[in-house]
Coordinates of C-alpha atoms in Angstrom, one line a residue:
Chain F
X27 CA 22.7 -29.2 -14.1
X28 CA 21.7 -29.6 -17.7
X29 CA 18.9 -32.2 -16.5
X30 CA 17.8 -28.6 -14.7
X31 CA 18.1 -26.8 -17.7
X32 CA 15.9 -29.4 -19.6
X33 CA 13.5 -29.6 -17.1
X34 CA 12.5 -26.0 -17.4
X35 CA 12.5 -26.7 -20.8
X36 CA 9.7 -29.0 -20.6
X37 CA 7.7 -27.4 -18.0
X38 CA 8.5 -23.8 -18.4
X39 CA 5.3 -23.1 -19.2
X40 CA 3.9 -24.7 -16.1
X41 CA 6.8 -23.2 -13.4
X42 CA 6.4 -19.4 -15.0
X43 CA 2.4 -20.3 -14.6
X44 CA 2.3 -20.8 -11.1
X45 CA 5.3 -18.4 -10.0
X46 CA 3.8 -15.6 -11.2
X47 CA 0.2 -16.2 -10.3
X48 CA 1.8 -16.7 -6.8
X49 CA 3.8 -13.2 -6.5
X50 CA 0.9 -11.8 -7.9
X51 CA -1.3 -13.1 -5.5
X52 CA 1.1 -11.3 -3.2
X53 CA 3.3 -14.5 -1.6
X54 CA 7.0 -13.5 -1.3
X55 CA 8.0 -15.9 -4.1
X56 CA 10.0 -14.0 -6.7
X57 CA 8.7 -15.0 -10.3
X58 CA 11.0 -12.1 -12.5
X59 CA 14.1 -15.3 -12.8
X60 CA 11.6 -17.5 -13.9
X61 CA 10.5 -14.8 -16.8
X62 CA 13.7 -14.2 -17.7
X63 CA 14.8 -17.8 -17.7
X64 CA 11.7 -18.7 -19.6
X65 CA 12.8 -15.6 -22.4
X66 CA 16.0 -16.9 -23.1
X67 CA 15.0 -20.4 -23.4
X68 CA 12.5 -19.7 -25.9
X69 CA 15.2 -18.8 -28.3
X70 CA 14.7 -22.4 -29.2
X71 CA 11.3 -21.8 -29.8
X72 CA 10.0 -24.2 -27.5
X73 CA 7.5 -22.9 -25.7
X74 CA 7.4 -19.7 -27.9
X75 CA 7.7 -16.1 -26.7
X76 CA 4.5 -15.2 -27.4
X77 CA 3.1 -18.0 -25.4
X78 CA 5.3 -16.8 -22.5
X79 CA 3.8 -13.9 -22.0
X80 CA 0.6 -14.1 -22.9
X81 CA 0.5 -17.1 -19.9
X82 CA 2.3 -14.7 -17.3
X83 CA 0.1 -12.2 -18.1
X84 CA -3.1 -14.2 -18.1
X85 CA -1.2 -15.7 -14.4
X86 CA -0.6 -11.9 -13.2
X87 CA -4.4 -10.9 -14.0
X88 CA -5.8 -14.0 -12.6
X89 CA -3.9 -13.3 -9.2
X90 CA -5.3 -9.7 -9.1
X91 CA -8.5 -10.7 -9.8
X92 CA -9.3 -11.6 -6.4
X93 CA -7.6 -8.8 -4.8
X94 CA -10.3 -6.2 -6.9
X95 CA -13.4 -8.4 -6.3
X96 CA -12.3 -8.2 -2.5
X97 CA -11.7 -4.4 -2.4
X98 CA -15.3 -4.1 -4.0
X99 CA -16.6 -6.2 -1.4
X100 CA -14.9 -5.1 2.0
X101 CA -13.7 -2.0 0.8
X102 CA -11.0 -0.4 2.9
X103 CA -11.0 -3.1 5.2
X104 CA -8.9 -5.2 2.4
X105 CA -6.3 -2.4 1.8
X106 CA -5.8 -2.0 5.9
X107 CA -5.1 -5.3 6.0
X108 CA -2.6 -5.2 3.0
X109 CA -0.9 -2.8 4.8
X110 CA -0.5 -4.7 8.2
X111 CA 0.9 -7.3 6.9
X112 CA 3.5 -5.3 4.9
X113 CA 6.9 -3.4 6.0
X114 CA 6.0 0.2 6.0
X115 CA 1.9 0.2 7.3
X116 CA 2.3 3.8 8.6
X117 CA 2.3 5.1 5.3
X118 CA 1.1 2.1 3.1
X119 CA -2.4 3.4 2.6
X120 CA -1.9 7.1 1.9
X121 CA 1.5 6.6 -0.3
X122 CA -0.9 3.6 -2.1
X123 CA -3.9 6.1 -2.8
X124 CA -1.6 9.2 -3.3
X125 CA -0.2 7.1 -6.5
X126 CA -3.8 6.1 -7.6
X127 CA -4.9 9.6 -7.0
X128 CA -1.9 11.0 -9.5
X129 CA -2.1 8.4 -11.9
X130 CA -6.1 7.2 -12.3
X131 CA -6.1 4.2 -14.0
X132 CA -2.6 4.5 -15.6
X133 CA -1.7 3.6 -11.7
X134 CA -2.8 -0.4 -13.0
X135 CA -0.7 -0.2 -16.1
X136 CA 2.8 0.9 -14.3
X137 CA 1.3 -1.3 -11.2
X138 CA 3.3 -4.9 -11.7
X139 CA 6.3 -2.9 -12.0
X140 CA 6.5 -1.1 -9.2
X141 CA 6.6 -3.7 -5.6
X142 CA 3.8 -3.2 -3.7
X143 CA 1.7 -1.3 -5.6
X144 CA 1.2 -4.7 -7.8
X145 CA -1.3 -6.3 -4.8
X146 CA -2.7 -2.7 -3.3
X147 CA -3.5 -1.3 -6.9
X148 CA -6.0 -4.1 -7.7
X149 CA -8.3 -3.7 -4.1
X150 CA -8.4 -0.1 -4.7
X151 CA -9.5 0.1 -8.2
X152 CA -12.3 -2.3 -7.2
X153 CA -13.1 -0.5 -4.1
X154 CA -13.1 3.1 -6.2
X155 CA -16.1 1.3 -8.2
X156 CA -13.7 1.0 -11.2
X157 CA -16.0 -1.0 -13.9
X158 CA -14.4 -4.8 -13.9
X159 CA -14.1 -4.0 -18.0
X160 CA -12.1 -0.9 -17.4
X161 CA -10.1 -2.5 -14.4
X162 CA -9.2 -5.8 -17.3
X163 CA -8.0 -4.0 -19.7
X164 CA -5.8 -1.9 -17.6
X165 CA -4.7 -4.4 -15.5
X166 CA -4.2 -6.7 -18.4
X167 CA -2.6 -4.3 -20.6
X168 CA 0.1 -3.6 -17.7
X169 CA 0.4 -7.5 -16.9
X170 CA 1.6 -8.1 -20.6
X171 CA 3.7 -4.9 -20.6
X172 CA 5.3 -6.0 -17.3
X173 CA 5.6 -9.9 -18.8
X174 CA 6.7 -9.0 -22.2
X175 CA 9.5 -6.4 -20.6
X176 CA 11.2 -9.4 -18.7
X177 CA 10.4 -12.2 -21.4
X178 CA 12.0 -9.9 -23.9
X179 CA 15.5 -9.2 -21.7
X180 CA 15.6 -12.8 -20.9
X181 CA 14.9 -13.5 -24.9
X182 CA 17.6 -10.2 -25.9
X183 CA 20.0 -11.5 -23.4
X184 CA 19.7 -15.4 -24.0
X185 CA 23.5 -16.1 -23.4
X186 CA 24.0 -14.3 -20.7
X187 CA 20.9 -15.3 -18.9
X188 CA 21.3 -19.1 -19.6
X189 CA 25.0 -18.3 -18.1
X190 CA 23.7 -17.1 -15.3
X191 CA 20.9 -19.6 -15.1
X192 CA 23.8 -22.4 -15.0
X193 CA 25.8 -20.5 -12.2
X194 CA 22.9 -20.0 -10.2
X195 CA 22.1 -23.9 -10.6
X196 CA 25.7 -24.4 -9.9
X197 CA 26.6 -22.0 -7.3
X198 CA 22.8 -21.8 -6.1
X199 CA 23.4 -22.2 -2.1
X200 CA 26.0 -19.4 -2.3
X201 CA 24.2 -16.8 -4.4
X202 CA 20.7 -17.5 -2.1
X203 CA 23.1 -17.3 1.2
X204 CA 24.3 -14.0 0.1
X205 CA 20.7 -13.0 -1.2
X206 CA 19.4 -13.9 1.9
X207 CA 21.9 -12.0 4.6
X208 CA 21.0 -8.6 2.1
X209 CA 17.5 -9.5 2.4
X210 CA 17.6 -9.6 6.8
X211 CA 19.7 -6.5 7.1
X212 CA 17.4 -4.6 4.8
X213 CA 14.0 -6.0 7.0
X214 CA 16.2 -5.3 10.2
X215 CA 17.0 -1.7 9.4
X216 CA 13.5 -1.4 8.1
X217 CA 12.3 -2.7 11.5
X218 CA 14.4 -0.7 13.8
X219 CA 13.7 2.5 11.9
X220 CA 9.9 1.7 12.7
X221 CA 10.1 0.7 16.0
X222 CA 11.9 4.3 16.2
X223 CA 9.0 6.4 15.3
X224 CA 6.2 4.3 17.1
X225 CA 7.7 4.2 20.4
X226 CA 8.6 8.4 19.9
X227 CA 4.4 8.7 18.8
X228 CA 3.4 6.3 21.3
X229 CA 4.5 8.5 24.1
X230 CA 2.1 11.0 22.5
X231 CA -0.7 8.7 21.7
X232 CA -4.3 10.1 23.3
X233 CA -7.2 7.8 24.0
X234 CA -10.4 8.0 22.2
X235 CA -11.7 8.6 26.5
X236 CA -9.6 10.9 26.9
X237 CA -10.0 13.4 23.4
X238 CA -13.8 12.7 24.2
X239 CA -13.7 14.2 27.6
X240 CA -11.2 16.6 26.4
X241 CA -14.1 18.0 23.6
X242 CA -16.3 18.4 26.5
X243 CA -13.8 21.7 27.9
X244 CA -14.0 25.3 26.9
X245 CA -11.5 25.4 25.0
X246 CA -11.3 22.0 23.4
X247 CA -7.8 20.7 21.0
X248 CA -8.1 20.6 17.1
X249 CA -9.3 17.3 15.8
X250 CA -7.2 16.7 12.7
X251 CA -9.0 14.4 10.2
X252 CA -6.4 13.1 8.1
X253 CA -8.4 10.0 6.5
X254 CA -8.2 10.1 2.2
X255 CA -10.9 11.8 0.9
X256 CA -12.6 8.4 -0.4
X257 CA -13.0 7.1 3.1
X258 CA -14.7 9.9 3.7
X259 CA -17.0 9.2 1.0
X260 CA -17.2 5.7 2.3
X261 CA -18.2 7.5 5.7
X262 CA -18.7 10.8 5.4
X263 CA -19.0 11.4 9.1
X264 CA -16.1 12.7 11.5
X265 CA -14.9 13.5 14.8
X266 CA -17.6 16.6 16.4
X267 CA -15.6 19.3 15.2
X268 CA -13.2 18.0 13.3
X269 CA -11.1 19.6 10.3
X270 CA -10.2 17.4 7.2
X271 CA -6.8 17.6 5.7
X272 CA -5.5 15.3 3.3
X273 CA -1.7 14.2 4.0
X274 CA -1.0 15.6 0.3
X275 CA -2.2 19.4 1.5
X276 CA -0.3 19.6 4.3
X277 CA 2.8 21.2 2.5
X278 CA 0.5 24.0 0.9
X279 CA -2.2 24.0 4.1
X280 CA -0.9 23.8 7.2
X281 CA -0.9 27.6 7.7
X282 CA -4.5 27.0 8.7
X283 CA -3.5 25.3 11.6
X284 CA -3.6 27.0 14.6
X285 CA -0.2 26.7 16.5
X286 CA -1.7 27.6 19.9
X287 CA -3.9 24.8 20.1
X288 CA -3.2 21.3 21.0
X289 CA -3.7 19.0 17.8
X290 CA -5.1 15.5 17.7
X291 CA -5.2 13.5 14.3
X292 CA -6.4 10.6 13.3
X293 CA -6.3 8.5 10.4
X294 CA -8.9 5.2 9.6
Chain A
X5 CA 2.2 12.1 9.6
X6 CA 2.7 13.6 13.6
X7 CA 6.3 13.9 12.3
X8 CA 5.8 15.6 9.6
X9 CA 3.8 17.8 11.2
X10 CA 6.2 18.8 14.0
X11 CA 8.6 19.7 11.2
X12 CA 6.9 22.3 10.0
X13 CA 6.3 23.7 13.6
X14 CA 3.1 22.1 14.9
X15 CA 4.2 20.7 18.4
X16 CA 1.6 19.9 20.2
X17 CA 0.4 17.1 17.9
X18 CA -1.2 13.7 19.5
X19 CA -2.6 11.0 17.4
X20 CA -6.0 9.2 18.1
X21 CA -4.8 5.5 19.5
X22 CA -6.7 3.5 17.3
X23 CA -7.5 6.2 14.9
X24 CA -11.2 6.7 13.3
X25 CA -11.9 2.8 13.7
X26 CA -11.9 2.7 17.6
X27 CA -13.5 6.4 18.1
X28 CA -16.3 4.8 16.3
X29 CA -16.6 1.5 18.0
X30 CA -16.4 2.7 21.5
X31 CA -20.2 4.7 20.0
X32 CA -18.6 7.9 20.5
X33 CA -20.4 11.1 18.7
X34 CA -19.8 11.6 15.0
X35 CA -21.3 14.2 13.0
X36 CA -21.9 14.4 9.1
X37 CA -18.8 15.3 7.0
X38 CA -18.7 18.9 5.5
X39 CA -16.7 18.9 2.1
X40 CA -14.2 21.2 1.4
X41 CA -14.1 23.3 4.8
X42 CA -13.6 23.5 8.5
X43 CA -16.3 21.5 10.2
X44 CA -16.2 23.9 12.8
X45 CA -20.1 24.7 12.2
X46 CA -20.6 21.0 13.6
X47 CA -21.6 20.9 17.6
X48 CA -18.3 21.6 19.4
X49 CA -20.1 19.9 22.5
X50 CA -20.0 16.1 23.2
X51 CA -22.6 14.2 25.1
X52 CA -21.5 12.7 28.3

């Protein structure tokens, strides 16, 4: 165990390096014990705080880096993706923009705290055009907030991290065991509840055939376009006919939609 | 969003399969975005 301790005493530096360019990257590997670990081990001055966090942040930024260069490049293509691959894609991209929409480019700064926003902020600051000198110095300045917060529990609460550093090298099967069962019964309810609502809208799905035969009648349905204003900016073409309503004005619009017409949305 | 549009009474709500991305790569008819308002100025009829 204390060989453990010792070890992250000598490479610290080089395991808080790589963790957090990892999670920031956006790999499930979870970097915040190895911050606070690092914080109360620098109570011996070796490495020093400041050296901590300056290298998590520089780590964090670097991981992001990519991320913004390839929402500049492939635009929304990048953030669709990000939200496949994560838990909640229905409303990944508009809860993502909504929070860049209310925030600007404060949304980078409180980014690393807040999971999931970390990886989708980056892409669509560089897909918004954000200049890259704006976009580092936000996104730095909220990578050393975000470092220096943990660092500086891990450094405030030395003793009782480095206790809980040697029971979790101790007891470190039991505590990932029981980590791990919370972990699956989270992503199974989170799994069932989607499965839920896409098997009650797939019932109600229409094909793009279909709605373009439908447009064709007399008396043709509503087309709903529900895409975020800076797609349509992207693309500023929609559906013949189509009305655009972003998900944020439905509470105060919806009056405008008319109840005795069939309604077909669509989203990117 | 089809949920949260049935809760405030809009029933008859069915969403695109494939949403904006597959409209446009079947080549189907798209006409140019008008800010702010109703595109309902915008040719109502579709080419066969």
């Amino acid at each position: 165990m204390n060989d453990s301790i010792e070890f992250l005493r000598e490479n610290g530096t080089t395991v808080v390096f790589f963790a957090v360019l990892a999670e920031q990257m956006g790999l499930p590997i979870p970097c915040t014990p190895w911050l606070l670990a690092a914080g109360a081990l620098a109570h011996s001055g070796r490495p020093s705080l400041l050296t901590i966090i300056g290298l998590a942040a520089g780590a964090a930024a670097l991981g992001h880096l990519g991320w913004f260069f390839a929402g500049r490049r492939w635009g929304y293509g990048v953030l669709r993706l990000l939200c496949r691959i994560s838990i909640e894609p229905d409303t990944c991209v508009q809860r993502t923009q909504g929070t860049f929409d209310r925030w600007g480019g404060g949304a980078l700064v409180a980014a690393p705290f807040i999971p999931g926003l970390t990886t989708i902020a980056p892409p669509l600051a560089g897909l918004s055009g954000m200049p890259l000198w704006r976009y580092l110095s936000l996104d730095l300045l909220g990578d050393a907030l975000w470092a220096g917060t943990f660092v500086g529990l891990g450094y405030a609460f030395g003793d009782q991290v480095t206790w809980a550093l040697r029971g979790a090298l101790t007891y470190g099967s039991s505590i990932l065991g029981v980590a791990l069962a919370l972990f699956c019964l989270w992503l199974l309810f989170k799994l069932v509840q989607r499965e839920r609502i896409r098997r009650k809208l797939h019932v109600e799905r229409i094909r793009p055939e279909e709605l373009q035969e439908m447009l064709g009648r007399p008396s043709p349905p509503l087309v709903l376009d529900l895409r975020h204003r800076r797609e349509l900016l992207e693309d500023p073409r929609t559906l013949p006919g189509a009305m655009h309503l972003s998900p944020a004005e439905i509470p105060s619009r919806h009056s405008e939609i008319p109840r005795d017409r069939e309604l077909v949305l669509y989203c990117s | 969003m089809a949920l949260q549009l049935k809760r405030r009474g809009i029933h008859r709500v069915r969403p695109l399969e494939g949403g904006y991305a597959s409209w446009k790569l079947l080549g189907y008819p798209l006409v140019p975005w008008k800010d702010g308002k109703l595109a309902l100025e915008a040719p109502l009829s579709v080419p066969a």
